[in-house]
Amino acid sequence: MHFTTPLSSLASASAFFFAYAQASYLHNELSFGHQDRISPNLRAIPNWHLIGKPDPPEILSNKLVLTPPAPGNQRAAIWSEKPLQHQYWAVDVDFRATGPERAGGNLQMWYVKDGQNAVGTSSIYTVGRFDGLVLVVDQYAGSAGYIRAFLNDGTTDYANHRSIDSLAFGHCEYSFRNLGRPSRVAIQQSSTGFKVSVDGHLCFESNKVKLPLGNNFGITAASADNPDSFEVFKFVTTTESHTPDIQDPAQQGSQQILGSEMHGRAEDKPKGDIPAYSDPPDEAASKYTSSNEQFADLHNRLQSMMKQISASTRDATHFSTQMQKTTELLAERLARIEASLGELHSLRERIDAIQADVRQTKSDLHNQLDRHVANIQGEVRNTHTNLTGKLEEGSGIGKFIVVVVGSQVVLVGAYLLYKRRKTGNHMKYL
């Protein structure tokens, strides 16, 4: 089979863009801690701004100490100087919290507009109005630890809200204090939705959250009177594309929560996963007389082709993700079935062994009972023989009768003699 030149170019471009969409690029200007040292001079972190009240954060060779072990009531923050201009991205944050038994504090990871000025060193309970996302790590409601996510479009004043905890749209339990190792929180915004993982395990995810471009990353921490020490080892930002994306005007200003309205719009679209784009109409080549017209037509057609390729890539990525999840689920279920079969086989072997033991015990009991009965019969037989011999050797029944009758005669004679003597005695009177 031979392809024409345009079709071959289209296939090559498709493969290139598919591989390009799957790539992950490190964003150095929005990352720190991924190299040997956090800071080249231990005084500042390139492309990041540090804030602390009353004391600034302490920069060490391999970590940033936001709140020290002592004293308490400290607030600190680190903010990126440049905003993120990519639609799909992922962030990995390695942190550690240590402190005495009843210490307290919280850590926030922000993706908000103008975070340094709008948030500063505030926590979720003191921030006021902000535009973006925040993940909160604290001991919510007296628990061992929680990770909760909050959204705001700049209209809700969190500092004056009556029930901030009720505004969380996602959460999971996570005991983060005194683990003796860094904890890793992974935040991902992809074409399939928003996802948060902790130590490689899914915390929560949502396909209704889409964050805008142009926000700043930041981390804030606050300690109580009995303080927890929060340390950050790494903040790594990766994107799916190397070049910045063009900001959609409809996304300017705040994140979009894809609710019922977006669901209704999706139902109005044509069926199928690939969006319907209007292709440029076919025109005769003689219509384009100048190079500018030819270039414009070529540009429009290439742009339409790129949109189709991009849509196909997104659908392929989504399908691949769904297939991977399904495969993992099937593999997990098969593993459980195999484990259950193994347990059944082991149980069958145990039952067979128990049956063999019961049979052996039954046989031993029967043998012992037979021997015992035989011994009793032998003893009875010997006793009967000995008793018969003794009776034969002893006196007969006649002698026994003579002895009995003779003793009776002697008793009667003695009685008569006694009566006669009593009758023959004369009574004496005074």
Tab-separated table of C-alpha atoms in Angstrom:
chain	number	residue	atom	x	y	z
A	1	MET	CA	0.000	0.000	0.000
A	2	HIS	CA	1.318	3.452	-0.986
A	3	PHE	CA	0.216	6.729	0.608
A	4	THR	CA	0.133	10.034	-1.135
A	5	THR	CA	2.394	12.793	0.162
A	6	PRO	CA	-0.330	14.766	2.031
A	7	LEU	CA	-1.631	11.606	3.711
A	8	SER	CA	1.872	10.566	4.744
A	9	SER	CA	2.499	14.024	6.138
A	10	LEU	CA	-0.778	13.860	8.058
A	11	ALA	CA	0.133	10.475	9.570
A	12	SER	CA	3.590	11.728	10.522
A	13	ALA	CA	2.133	14.872	12.043
A	14	SER	CA	-0.423	12.782	13.954
A	15	ALA	CA	2.255	10.543	15.434
A	16	PHE	CA	4.400	13.556	16.294
A	17	PHE	CA	1.600	15.433	18.022
A	18	PHE	CA	0.481	12.327	19.904
A	19	ALA	CA	3.981	11.801	21.260
A	20	TYR	CA	4.239	15.516	21.966
A	21	ALA	CA	1.008	15.503	23.967
A	22	GLN	CA	2.215	12.596	26.058
A	23	ALA	CA	5.505	14.287	26.959
A	24	SER	CA	6.190	15.962	30.285
A	25	TYR	CA	8.416	19.033	30.521
A	26	LEU	CA	10.058	20.364	33.664
A	27	HIS	CA	9.261	24.017	34.361
A	28	ASN	CA	12.465	25.223	36.021
A	29	GLU	CA	11.185	28.706	36.805
A	30	LEU	CA	8.321	27.238	38.856
A	31	SER	CA	10.371	24.526	40.593
A	32	PHE	CA	12.959	24.210	43.338
A	33	GLY	CA	14.614	21.385	45.251
A	34	HIS	CA	14.891	19.077	42.234
A	35	GLN	CA	18.618	19.712	41.904
A	36	ASP	CA	21.435	19.232	44.396
A	37	ARG	CA	20.808	22.459	46.295
A	38	ILE	CA	17.689	24.531	46.863
A	39	SER	CA	19.589	27.820	46.869
A	40	PRO	CA	22.971	28.702	45.363
A	41	ASN	CA	23.812	31.048	48.264
A	42	LEU	CA	21.404	29.971	51.089
A	43	ARG	CA	19.924	33.486	51.068
A	44	ALA	CA	17.323	33.321	48.285
A	45	ILE	CA	15.663	30.854	45.933
A	46	PRO	CA	15.763	31.857	42.251
A	47	ASN	CA	12.361	32.857	40.801
A	48	TRP	CA	10.692	32.603	44.228
A	49	HIS	CA	9.862	35.194	46.893
A	50	LEU	CA	10.064	34.392	50.627
A	51	ILE	CA	7.900	36.026	53.322
A	52	GLY	CA	7.917	35.445	57.076
A	53	LYS	CA	6.245	36.877	60.178
A	54	PRO	CA	7.962	37.620	62.473
A	55	ASP	CA	11.001	35.737	61.120
A	56	PRO	CA	11.678	34.805	57.468
A	57	PRO	CA	11.893	31.134	56.464
A	58	GLU	CA	15.256	29.435	56.923
A	59	ILE	CA	16.962	28.134	53.780
A	60	LEU	CA	19.129	25.041	54.216
A	61	SER	CA	21.009	23.080	51.591
A	62	ASN	CA	18.266	20.510	50.977
A	63	LYS	CA	15.115	22.010	52.496
A	64	LEU	CA	13.206	25.169	53.318
A	65	VAL	CA	12.084	25.525	56.945
A	66	LEU	CA	8.860	27.548	56.867
A	67	THR	CA	8.042	27.342	60.589
A	68	PRO	CA	10.800	26.388	63.067
A	69	PRO	CA	10.363	23.993	66.019
A	70	ALA	CA	10.482	27.047	68.324
A	71	PRO	CA	9.166	29.610	68.977
A	72	GLY	CA	5.508	29.233	68.074
A	73	ASN	CA	3.022	31.558	66.351
A	74	GLN	CA	5.108	31.811	63.192
A	75	ARG	CA	3.836	32.480	59.666
A	76	ALA	CA	5.813	31.987	56.484
A	77	ALA	CA	5.249	31.747	52.745
A	78	ILE	CA	7.042	31.178	49.464
A	79	TRP	CA	5.538	32.464	46.189
A	80	SER	CA	6.526	32.014	42.576
A	81	GLU	CA	7.463	35.268	40.871
A	82	LYS	CA	6.083	34.143	37.513
A	83	PRO	CA	2.599	32.770	36.743
A	84	LEU	CA	1.883	29.457	35.067
A	85	GLN	CA	0.886	29.811	31.406
A	86	HIS	CA	0.083	26.176	30.674
A	87	GLN	CA	-3.313	24.534	30.558
A	88	TYR	CA	-2.288	21.040	31.674
A	89	TRP	CA	0.279	20.645	34.423
A	90	ALA	CA	1.353	18.643	37.456
A	91	VAL	CA	3.024	19.647	40.727
A	92	ASP	CA	4.843	17.423	43.233
A	93	VAL	CA	5.418	18.843	46.724
A	94	ASP	CA	7.605	17.047	49.284
A	95	PHE	CA	7.090	18.300	52.839
A	96	ARG	CA	7.526	17.129	56.418
A	97	ALA	CA	5.774	18.111	59.663
A	98	THR	CA	7.340	17.385	63.056
A	99	GLY	CA	6.528	18.498	66.563
A	100	PRO	CA	5.610	17.438	70.102
A	101	GLU	CA	2.561	15.329	70.898
A	102	ARG	CA	-0.072	18.072	71.079
A	103	ALA	CA	1.468	20.568	68.694
A	104	GLY	CA	-0.551	22.319	66.002
A	105	GLY	CA	-0.246	24.124	62.701
A	106	ASN	CA	-1.314	24.008	59.075
A	107	LEU	CA	0.192	24.004	55.607
A	108	GLN	CA	-1.449	25.426	52.470
A	109	MET	CA	-0.512	24.830	48.821
A	110	TRP	CA	-1.914	27.580	46.595
A	111	TYR	CA	-2.569	28.113	42.907
A	112	VAL	CA	-4.110	31.596	42.885
A	113	LYS	CA	-4.047	34.849	40.992
A	114	ASP	CA	-1.490	37.359	42.345
A	115	GLY	CA	-0.865	35.125	45.343
A	116	GLN	CA	1.900	37.163	46.934
A	117	ASN	CA	-0.343	40.211	47.330
A	118	ALA	CA	-3.758	38.538	47.640
A	119	VAL	CA	-2.708	35.832	50.111
A	120	GLY	CA	0.735	36.631	51.508
A	121	THR	CA	1.291	34.514	54.638
A	122	SER	CA	-2.418	33.899	55.318
A	123	SER	CA	-3.958	30.530	56.028
A	124	ILE	CA	-7.330	29.287	54.810
A	125	TYR	CA	-8.958	30.785	57.912
A	126	THR	CA	-7.434	34.287	57.549
A	127	VAL	CA	-7.061	34.753	53.806
A	128	GLY	CA	-10.137	36.778	52.902
A	129	ARG	CA	-10.917	36.829	49.167
A	130	PHE	CA	-8.747	34.960	46.657
A	131	ASP	CA	-9.090	33.688	43.108
A	132	GLY	CA	-7.926	30.107	42.630
A	133	LEU	CA	-7.258	26.825	44.413
A	134	VAL	CA	-5.821	25.937	47.823
A	135	LEU	CA	-4.987	22.568	49.398
A	136	VAL	CA	-4.972	22.568	53.197
A	137	VAL	CA	-3.025	20.069	55.317
A	138	ASP	CA	-4.040	20.179	58.983
A	139	GLN	CA	-5.574	18.215	61.855
A	140	TYR	CA	-9.157	19.051	60.967
A	141	ALA	CA	-11.774	18.305	63.657
A	142	GLY	CA	-9.192	16.793	66.005
A	143	SER	CA	-8.235	14.052	63.547
A	144	ALA	CA	-4.783	12.651	62.863
A	145	GLY	CA	-4.704	14.654	59.643
A	146	TYR	CA	-6.736	15.743	56.618
A	147	ILE	CA	-6.011	17.084	53.150
A	148	ARG	CA	-8.827	19.326	51.903
A	149	ALA	CA	-9.291	21.359	48.727
A	150	PHE	CA	-11.066	24.715	48.379
A	151	LEU	CA	-11.971	26.865	45.364
A	152	ASN	CA	-12.824	30.546	45.180
A	153	ASP	CA	-13.506	32.963	42.339
A	154	GLY	CA	-12.763	36.040	44.412
A	155	THR	CA	-16.320	36.562	45.646
A	156	THR	CA	-16.228	34.617	48.941
A	157	ASP	CA	-14.546	36.224	51.936
A	158	TYR	CA	-13.103	33.221	53.752
A	159	ALA	CA	-11.949	35.260	56.749
A	160	ASN	CA	-15.532	36.277	57.556
A	161	HIS	CA	-17.283	33.093	56.469
A	162	ARG	CA	-19.262	31.303	59.174
A	163	SER	CA	-18.344	27.757	58.107
A	164	ILE	CA	-15.193	27.575	56.022
A	165	ASP	CA	-14.917	23.801	56.440
A	166	SER	CA	-18.196	23.302	54.562
A	167	LEU	CA	-16.694	24.900	51.420
A	168	ALA	CA	-14.262	22.037	50.732
A	169	PHE	CA	-14.997	20.205	47.475
A	170	GLY	CA	-12.601	17.299	48.060
A	171	HIS	CA	-10.745	15.711	50.958
A	172	CYS	CA	-9.054	12.593	52.314
A	173	GLU	CA	-7.620	11.491	55.630
A	174	TYR	CA	-3.830	11.520	55.902
A	175	SER	CA	-1.759	11.330	59.085
A	176	PHE	CA	1.141	13.618	58.206
A	177	ARG	CA	2.842	14.418	61.532
A	178	ASN	CA	6.087	12.823	62.768
A	179	LEU	CA	6.394	10.267	59.970
A	180	GLY	CA	10.186	10.507	59.940
A	181	ARG	CA	10.181	11.004	56.166
A	182	PRO	CA	8.891	13.564	53.661
A	183	SER	CA	5.322	13.243	52.422
A	184	ARG	CA	4.573	13.798	48.729
A	185	VAL	CA	1.443	15.566	47.517
A	186	ALA	CA	0.876	15.341	43.755
A	187	ILE	CA	-1.535	17.809	42.111
A	188	GLN	CA	-2.499	17.266	38.475
A	189	GLN	CA	-4.661	19.238	36.059
A	190	SER	CA	-5.160	17.273	32.833
A	191	SER	CA	-7.629	17.043	30.000
A	192	THR	CA	-9.567	14.419	31.970
A	193	GLY	CA	-9.934	16.489	35.134
A	194	PHE	CA	-8.302	17.441	38.419
A	195	LYS	CA	-6.587	14.904	40.697
A	196	VAL	CA	-4.717	14.946	44.020
A	197	SER	CA	-2.583	12.026	45.234
A	198	VAL	CA	-0.640	11.494	48.461
A	199	ASP	CA	2.394	9.190	48.630
A	200	GLY	CA	1.316	7.556	45.378
A	201	HIS	CA	-2.262	6.889	46.525
A	202	LEU	CA	-5.305	8.707	45.161
A	203	CYS	CA	-6.706	11.272	47.587
A	204	PHE	CA	-9.575	12.580	45.446
A	205	GLU	CA	-10.321	13.547	41.855
A	206	SER	CA	-12.957	15.471	39.911
A	207	ASN	CA	-13.774	15.921	36.246
A	208	LYS	CA	-15.713	19.122	37.004
A	209	VAL	CA	-12.765	21.338	37.922
A	210	LYS	CA	-10.753	23.250	35.344
A	211	LEU	CA	-8.268	25.837	36.572
A	212	PRO	CA	-7.282	28.884	34.513
A	213	LEU	CA	-3.906	30.012	33.248
A	214	GLY	CA	-1.947	32.883	34.737
A	215	ASN	CA	-2.045	31.958	38.440
A	216	ASN	CA	0.899	31.797	40.832
A	217	PHE	CA	2.029	28.846	42.919
A	218	GLY	CA	2.757	29.262	46.597
A	219	ILE	CA	3.049	27.543	49.962
A	220	THR	CA	2.091	29.078	53.305
A	221	ALA	CA	2.470	27.635	56.795
A	222	ALA	CA	1.372	28.720	60.256
A	223	SER	CA	2.256	27.283	63.678
A	224	ALA	CA	0.391	27.425	66.996
A	225	ASP	CA	1.661	28.229	70.492
A	226	ASN	CA	2.845	24.635	70.725
A	227	PRO	CA	4.284	24.593	67.208
A	228	ASP	CA	4.697	22.096	64.435
A	229	SER	CA	7.746	22.578	62.222
A	230	PHE	CA	6.893	22.519	58.495
A	231	GLU	CA	9.735	21.827	56.061
A	232	VAL	CA	9.545	21.808	52.259
A	233	PHE	CA	12.091	19.706	50.381
A	234	LYS	CA	10.863	19.947	46.813
A	235	PHE	CA	8.389	21.778	44.601
A	236	VAL	CA	8.481	20.452	41.027
A	237	THR	CA	6.224	21.722	38.240
A	238	THR	CA	5.861	19.847	34.945
A	239	THR	CA	3.726	20.656	31.912
A	240	GLU	CA	2.458	18.688	28.941
A	241	SER	CA	3.795	21.246	26.465
A	242	HIS	CA	7.083	23.076	26.270
A	243	THR	CA	5.650	26.320	24.950
A	244	PRO	CA	3.026	28.365	26.862
A	245	ASP	CA	-0.593	27.917	25.887
A	246	ILE	CA	-2.786	30.773	24.653
A	247	GLN	CA	-5.184	31.909	27.358
A	248	ASP	CA	-8.812	31.399	26.422
A	249	PRO	CA	-10.685	34.679	27.097
A	250	ALA	CA	-13.571	32.708	28.567
A	251	GLN	CA	-11.196	31.431	31.255
A	252	GLN	CA	-9.792	34.826	32.313
A	253	GLY	CA	-10.226	35.709	35.972
A	254	SER	CA	-11.420	32.563	37.678
A	255	GLN	CA	-11.602	28.795	37.492
A	256	GLN	CA	-14.560	27.089	35.852
A	257	ILE	CA	-16.569	24.505	37.760
A	258	LEU	CA	-18.206	22.377	35.119
A	259	GLY	CA	-21.672	21.907	36.556
A	260	SER	CA	-25.086	21.339	35.118
A	261	GLU	CA	-24.776	24.165	32.591
A	262	MET	CA	-21.684	22.625	31.009
A	263	HIS	CA	-23.347	19.231	31.121
A	264	GLY	CA	-26.299	20.635	29.197
A	265	ARG	CA	-24.001	22.144	26.600
A	266	ALA	CA	-22.218	18.853	26.183
A	267	GLU	CA	-25.519	17.127	25.475
A	268	ASP	CA	-26.214	19.592	22.637
A	269	LYS	CA	-22.998	18.619	20.849
A	270	PRO	CA	-22.972	15.969	18.130
A	271	LYS	CA	-22.417	12.434	19.310
A	272	GLY	CA	-18.845	11.210	19.316
A	273	ASP	CA	-15.691	12.074	21.207
A	274	ILE	CA	-14.091	14.295	18.528
A	275	PRO	CA	-15.516	17.837	18.460
A	276	ALA	CA	-17.011	19.023	15.198
A	277	TYR	CA	-14.834	21.689	13.583
A	278	SER	CA	-15.854	23.495	10.422
A	279	ASP	CA	-13.289	22.655	7.761
A	280	PRO	CA	-12.369	25.273	5.170
A	281	PRO	CA	-14.468	24.844	2.018
A	282	ASP	CA	-12.898	23.242	-1.031
A	283	GLU	CA	-11.882	25.809	-3.603
A	284	ALA	CA	-10.310	25.578	-7.016
A	285	ALA	CA	-6.565	26.220	-7.109
A	286	SER	CA	-7.063	28.919	-9.768
A	287	LYS	CA	-8.916	31.052	-7.213
A	288	TYR	CA	-5.731	31.809	-5.282
A	289	THR	CA	-3.654	34.027	-7.531
A	290	SER	CA	-1.312	35.576	-4.966
A	291	SER	CA	1.113	33.979	-2.556
A	292	ASN	CA	-0.646	35.655	0.385
A	293	GLU	CA	-3.959	34.018	-0.500
A	294	GLN	CA	-2.255	30.658	-0.943
A	295	PHE	CA	-0.486	31.040	2.404
A	296	ALA	CA	-3.706	32.076	4.151
A	297	ASP	CA	-5.563	29.070	2.745
A	298	LEU	CA	-2.689	26.767	3.718
A	299	HIS	CA	-2.607	28.312	7.192
A	300	ASN	CA	-6.348	27.820	7.682
A	301	ARG	CA	-6.209	24.227	6.531
A	302	LEU	CA	-3.181	23.443	8.718
A	303	GLN	CA	-4.885	25.079	11.678
A	304	SER	CA	-8.026	23.001	11.115
A	305	MET	CA	-5.913	19.866	10.769
A	306	MET	CA	-4.065	20.649	13.997
A	307	LYS	CA	-7.363	21.093	15.817
A	308	GLN	CA	-8.534	17.729	14.549
A	309	ILE	CA	-5.243	16.112	15.562
A	310	SER	CA	-5.361	17.754	18.965
A	311	ALA	CA	-8.927	16.566	19.526
A	312	SER	CA	-8.012	13.058	18.386
A	313	THR	CA	-5.009	13.102	20.698
A	314	ARG	CA	-7.114	14.137	23.662
A	315	ASP	CA	-9.642	11.419	22.908
A	316	ALA	CA	-6.883	8.843	22.488
A	317	THR	CA	-5.341	9.940	25.770
A	318	HIS	CA	-8.687	9.739	27.522
A	319	PHE	CA	-9.394	6.331	25.997
A	320	SER	CA	-5.920	5.113	26.963
A	321	THR	CA	-6.440	6.324	30.520
A	322	GLN	CA	-9.817	4.626	30.767
A	323	MET	CA	-8.419	1.407	29.303
A	324	GLN	CA	-5.522	1.516	31.737
A	325	LYS	CA	-7.899	1.970	34.666
A	326	THR	CA	-10.083	-0.870	33.389
A	327	THR	CA	-7.041	-3.106	32.924
A	328	GLU	CA	-5.800	-2.341	36.415
A	329	LEU	CA	-9.263	-3.043	37.834
A	330	LEU	CA	-9.485	-6.365	35.973
A	331	ALA	CA	-5.974	-7.305	37.055
A	332	GLU	CA	-6.853	-6.506	40.653
A	333	ARG	CA	-10.019	-8.595	40.474
A	334	LEU	CA	-8.156	-11.500	38.839
A	335	ALA	CA	-5.524	-11.311	41.555
A	336	ARG	CA	-8.258	-11.480	44.179
A	337	ILE	CA	-9.861	-14.456	42.421
A	338	GLU	CA	-6.511	-16.249	42.208
A	339	ALA	CA	-5.880	-15.555	45.870
A	340	SER	CA	-9.344	-16.901	46.717
A	341	LEU	CA	-8.697	-20.040	44.641
A	342	GLY	CA	-5.396	-20.517	46.416
A	343	GLU	CA	-7.128	-20.191	49.766
A	344	LEU	CA	-9.782	-22.716	48.669
A	345	HIS	CA	-7.079	-25.163	47.585
A	346	SER	CA	-5.317	-24.743	50.919
A	347	LEU	CA	-8.636	-25.199	52.740
A	348	ARG	CA	-9.290	-28.388	50.750
A	349	GLU	CA	-5.888	-29.753	51.735
A	350	ARG	CA	-6.580	-28.945	55.379
A	351	ILE	CA	-9.978	-30.690	55.215
A	352	ASP	CA	-8.370	-33.785	53.658
A	353	ALA	CA	-5.742	-33.828	56.400
A	354	ILE	CA	-8.438	-33.498	59.076
A	355	GLN	CA	-10.416	-36.361	57.493
A	356	ALA	CA	-7.323	-38.563	57.475
A	357	ASP	CA	-6.668	-37.743	61.138
A	358	VAL	CA	-10.291	-38.550	62.035
A	359	ARG	CA	-10.102	-41.898	60.222
A	360	GLN	CA	-6.850	-42.789	61.967
A	361	THR	CA	-8.257	-41.750	65.352
A	362	LYS	CA	-11.402	-43.823	64.748
A	363	SER	CA	-9.334	-46.872	63.795
A	364	ASP	CA	-7.117	-46.498	66.871
A	365	LEU	CA	-10.166	-46.167	69.148
A	366	HIS	CA	-11.776	-49.298	67.678
A	367	ASN	CA	-8.570	-51.292	68.082
A	368	GLN	CA	-8.098	-50.152	71.673
A	369	LEU	CA	-11.762	-50.901	72.490
A	370	ASP	CA	-11.478	-54.382	71.009
A	371	ARG	CA	-8.343	-55.095	73.023
A	372	HIS	CA	-9.957	-53.765	76.202
A	373	VAL	CA	-13.093	-55.917	75.727
A	374	ALA	CA	-10.926	-58.959	75.054
A	375	ASN	CA	-8.963	-58.320	78.253
A	376	ILE	CA	-12.190	-57.972	80.292
A	377	GLN	CA	-13.563	-61.209	78.843
A	378	GLY	CA	-10.327	-62.989	79.698
A	379	GLU	CA	-10.401	-61.690	83.272
A	380	VAL	CA	-14.045	-62.763	83.739
A	381	ARG	CA	-13.274	-66.208	82.342
A	382	ASN	CA	-10.284	-66.654	84.661
A	383	THR	CA	-12.297	-65.461	87.674
A	384	HIS	CA	-15.094	-67.920	86.906
A	385	THR	CA	-12.633	-70.796	86.571
A	386	ASN	CA	-10.895	-69.953	89.845
A	387	LEU	CA	-14.206	-69.600	91.717
A	388	THR	CA	-15.435	-72.962	90.444
A	389	GLY	CA	-12.226	-74.637	91.547
A	390	LYS	CA	-12.416	-73.102	94.995
A	391	LEU	CA	-16.002	-74.253	95.446
A	392	GLU	CA	-15.138	-77.793	94.381
A	393	GLU	CA	-12.218	-77.946	96.812
A	394	GLY	CA	-14.269	-76.655	99.821
A	395	SER	CA	-16.950	-78.483	102.048
A	396	GLY	CA	-20.173	-79.690	100.532
A	397	ILE	CA	-23.666	-78.472	101.248
A	398	GLY	CA	-24.460	-81.396	103.537
A	399	LYS	CA	-21.793	-80.484	106.041
A	400	PHE	CA	-23.073	-76.945	106.039
A	401	ILE	CA	-26.605	-78.143	106.841
A	402	VAL	CA	-25.348	-80.380	109.665
A	403	VAL	CA	-23.453	-77.485	111.184
A	404	VAL	CA	-26.507	-75.241	111.044
A	405	VAL	CA	-28.905	-77.853	112.481
A	406	GLY	CA	-26.437	-78.882	115.188
A	407	SER	CA	-25.982	-75.304	116.314
A	408	GLN	CA	-29.762	-74.907	116.533
A	409	VAL	CA	-30.102	-78.077	118.641
A	410	VAL	CA	-27.399	-76.884	121.016
A	411	LEU	CA	-29.169	-73.560	121.452
A	412	VAL	CA	-32.529	-75.249	122.163
A	413	GLY	CA	-30.948	-77.595	124.739
A	414	ALA	CA	-29.237	-74.707	126.501
A	415	TYR	CA	-32.513	-72.846	126.693
A	416	LEU	CA	-34.406	-75.793	128.187
A	417	LEU	CA	-31.695	-76.309	130.799
A	418	TYR	CA	-31.948	-72.680	131.772
A	419	LYS	CA	-35.729	-72.863	132.207
A	420	ARG	CA	-35.515	-76.014	134.360
A	421	ARG	CA	-33.015	-74.513	136.732
A	422	LYS	CA	-35.034	-71.389	137.079
A	423	THR	CA	-38.160	-73.362	137.951
A	424	GLY	CA	-36.387	-75.556	140.563
A	425	ASN	CA	-35.149	-72.674	142.743
A	426	HIS	CA	-37.309	-72.068	145.991
A	427	MET	CA	-38.242	-68.600	146.949
A	428	LYS	CA	-36.843	-67.388	150.262
A	429	TYR	CA	-38.816	-65.196	152.638
A	430	LEU	CA	-37.503	-63.046	155.455
